[in-house]
């Protein structure tokens, strides 16, 4: 059960999701391909950003999904 909970924190494919990465504040779009991007929601123990490559921002989601704009203070 713990493994399933941890898996939901990571970006995963969910076709037709109501919370796609495309509208999440933690997603950084790829400048050359709008279907791809990077997720910056996860941090390691020291607080550094752990980026995840997203191949399909429309059908990918995670439990940390938040709509809105990322402010400067969220990065530091």
PDB file of C-alpha atoms in Angstrom:
ATOM      1  CA  UNK A   1       0.000   0.000   0.000  1.00  0.00           C
ATOM      2  CA  UNK A   2       2.878   2.391   0.776  1.00  0.00           C
ATOM      3  CA  UNK A   3       4.329   1.721  -2.682  1.00  0.00           C
ATOM      4  CA  UNK A   4       1.050   2.691  -4.356  1.00  0.00           C
ATOM      5  CA  UNK A   5       0.942   5.946  -2.359  1.00  0.00           C
ATOM      6  CA  UNK A   6       4.528   6.850  -3.346  1.00  0.00           C
ATOM      7  CA  UNK A   7       3.763   6.059  -6.977  1.00  0.00           C
ATOM      8  CA  UNK A   8       0.923   8.611  -6.979  1.00  0.00           C
ATOM      9  CA  UNK A   9       3.401  11.351  -5.957  1.00  0.00           C
ATOM     10  CA  UNK A  10       5.388  10.712  -9.139  1.00  0.00           C
ATOM     11  CA  UNK A  11       4.141  11.829 -12.555  1.00  0.00           C
ATOM     12  CA  UNK A  12       2.215   8.956 -14.150  1.00  0.00           C
ATOM     13  CA  UNK A  13       0.114   8.448 -17.268  1.00  0.00           C
ATOM     14  CA  UNK A  14      -3.634   8.697 -16.789  1.00  0.00           C
ATOM     15  CA  UNK A  15      -5.567   9.012 -20.059  1.00  0.00           C
ATOM     16  CA  UNK A  16      -8.204  11.754 -19.998  1.00  0.00           C
ATOM     17  CA  UNK A  17      -7.235  13.045 -16.545  1.00  0.00           C
ATOM     18  CA  UNK A  18      -9.040  16.081 -15.133  1.00  0.00           C
ATOM     19  CA  UNK A  19      -5.745  17.380 -13.676  1.00  0.00           C
ATOM     20  CA  UNK A  20      -3.185  17.262 -16.517  1.00  0.00           C
ATOM     21  CA  UNK A  21       0.361  18.516 -16.078  1.00  0.00           C
ATOM     22  CA  UNK A  22      -0.268  21.091 -18.826  1.00  0.00           C
ATOM     23  CA  UNK A  23      -2.196  23.322 -16.349  1.00  0.00           C
ATOM     24  CA  UNK A  24      -0.087  22.551 -13.253  1.00  0.00           C
ATOM     25  CA  UNK A  25       2.036  25.346 -11.797  1.00  0.00           C
ATOM     26  CA  UNK A  26       4.991  22.968 -11.298  1.00  0.00           C
ATOM     27  CA  UNK A  27       5.233  22.109 -15.015  1.00  0.00           C
ATOM     28  CA  UNK A  28       7.816  23.895 -17.179  1.00  0.00           C
ATOM     29  CA  UNK A  29       6.940  23.611 -20.883  1.00  0.00           C
ATOM     30  CA  UNK A  30       9.439  22.490 -23.489  1.00  0.00           C
ATOM     31  CA  UNK A  31      10.118  25.478 -25.797  1.00  0.00           C
ATOM     32  CA  UNK A  32      10.329  23.305 -28.925  1.00  0.00           C
ATOM     33  CA  UNK A  33       7.553  20.742 -28.316  1.00  0.00           C
ATOM     34  CA  UNK A  34       4.360  21.827 -26.484  1.00  0.00           C
ATOM     35  CA  UNK A  35       3.423  18.184 -25.750  1.00  0.00           C
ATOM     36  CA  UNK A  36       6.468  17.775 -23.487  1.00  0.00           C
ATOM     37  CA  UNK A  37       7.823  19.479 -20.382  1.00  0.00           C
ATOM     38  CA  UNK A  38       9.477  19.103 -16.985  1.00  0.00           C
ATOM     39  CA  UNK A  39       7.927  18.662 -13.545  1.00  0.00           C
ATOM     40  CA  UNK A  40       9.630  20.494 -10.665  1.00  0.00           C
ATOM     41  CA  UNK A  41       7.219  19.545  -7.829  1.00  0.00           C
ATOM     42  CA  UNK A  42       9.503  16.986  -6.183  1.00  0.00           C
ATOM     43  CA  UNK A  43      12.393  17.915  -3.875  1.00  0.00           C
ATOM     44  CA  UNK A  44      15.109  15.762  -2.348  1.00  0.00           C
ATOM     45  CA  UNK A  45      16.006  15.733   1.365  1.00  0.00           C
ATOM     46  CA  UNK A  46      18.298  18.768   1.080  1.00  0.00           C
ATOM     47  CA  UNK A  47      15.555  20.795  -0.621  1.00  0.00           C
ATOM     48  CA  UNK A  48      16.952  20.762  -4.144  1.00  0.00           C
ATOM     49  CA  UNK A  49      14.634  20.410  -7.134  1.00  0.00           C
ATOM     50  CA  UNK A  50      14.326  16.933  -8.611  1.00  0.00           C
ATOM     51  CA  UNK A  51      13.159  17.450 -12.200  1.00  0.00           C
ATOM     52  CA  UNK A  52      11.096  14.839 -14.007  1.00  0.00           C
ATOM     53  CA  UNK A  53      10.871  14.718 -17.791  1.00  0.00           C
ATOM     54  CA  UNK A  54       7.259  14.647 -19.042  1.00  0.00           C
ATOM     55  CA  UNK A  55       6.689  13.112 -22.467  1.00  0.00           C
ATOM     56  CA  UNK A  56       2.945  13.852 -22.609  1.00  0.00           C
ATOM     57  CA  UNK A  57       1.724  16.827 -20.531  1.00  0.00           C
ATOM     58  CA  UNK A  58      -1.930  16.258 -21.526  1.00  0.00           C
ATOM     59  CA  UNK A  59      -2.247  12.680 -20.189  1.00  0.00           C
ATOM     60  CA  UNK A  60       0.180  12.878 -17.242  1.00  0.00           C
ATOM     61  CA  UNK A  61      -0.723  13.784 -13.648  1.00  0.00           C
ATOM     62  CA  UNK A  62       0.390  13.312 -10.022  1.00  0.00           C
ATOM     63  CA  UNK A  63      -0.941  13.897  -6.501  1.00  0.00           C
ATOM     64  CA  UNK A  64       0.959  17.206  -6.215  1.00  0.00           C
ATOM     65  CA  UNK A  65      -1.028  18.894  -9.003  1.00  0.00           C
ATOM     66  CA  UNK A  66      -1.717  22.594  -8.360  1.00  0.00           C
ATOM     67  CA  UNK A  67      -3.237  25.052 -10.815  1.00  0.00           C
ATOM     68  CA  UNK A  68      -1.831  28.552 -11.074  1.00  0.00           C
ATOM     69  CA  UNK A  69       1.426  30.358 -11.740  1.00  0.00           C
ATOM     70  CA  UNK A  70       4.731  29.516 -10.079  1.00  0.00           C
ATOM     71  CA  UNK A  71       6.045  32.441  -8.045  1.00  0.00           C
ATOM     72  CA  UNK A  72       9.705  33.235  -7.474  1.00  0.00           C
ATOM     73  CA  UNK A  73       9.435  32.238  -3.790  1.00  0.00           C
ATOM     74  CA  UNK A  74       8.348  28.706  -4.733  1.00  0.00           C
ATOM     75  CA  UNK A  75      11.764  28.163  -6.342  1.00  0.00           C
ATOM     76  CA  UNK A  76      13.840  29.190  -3.295  1.00  0.00           C
TER      77      UNK A  76
END
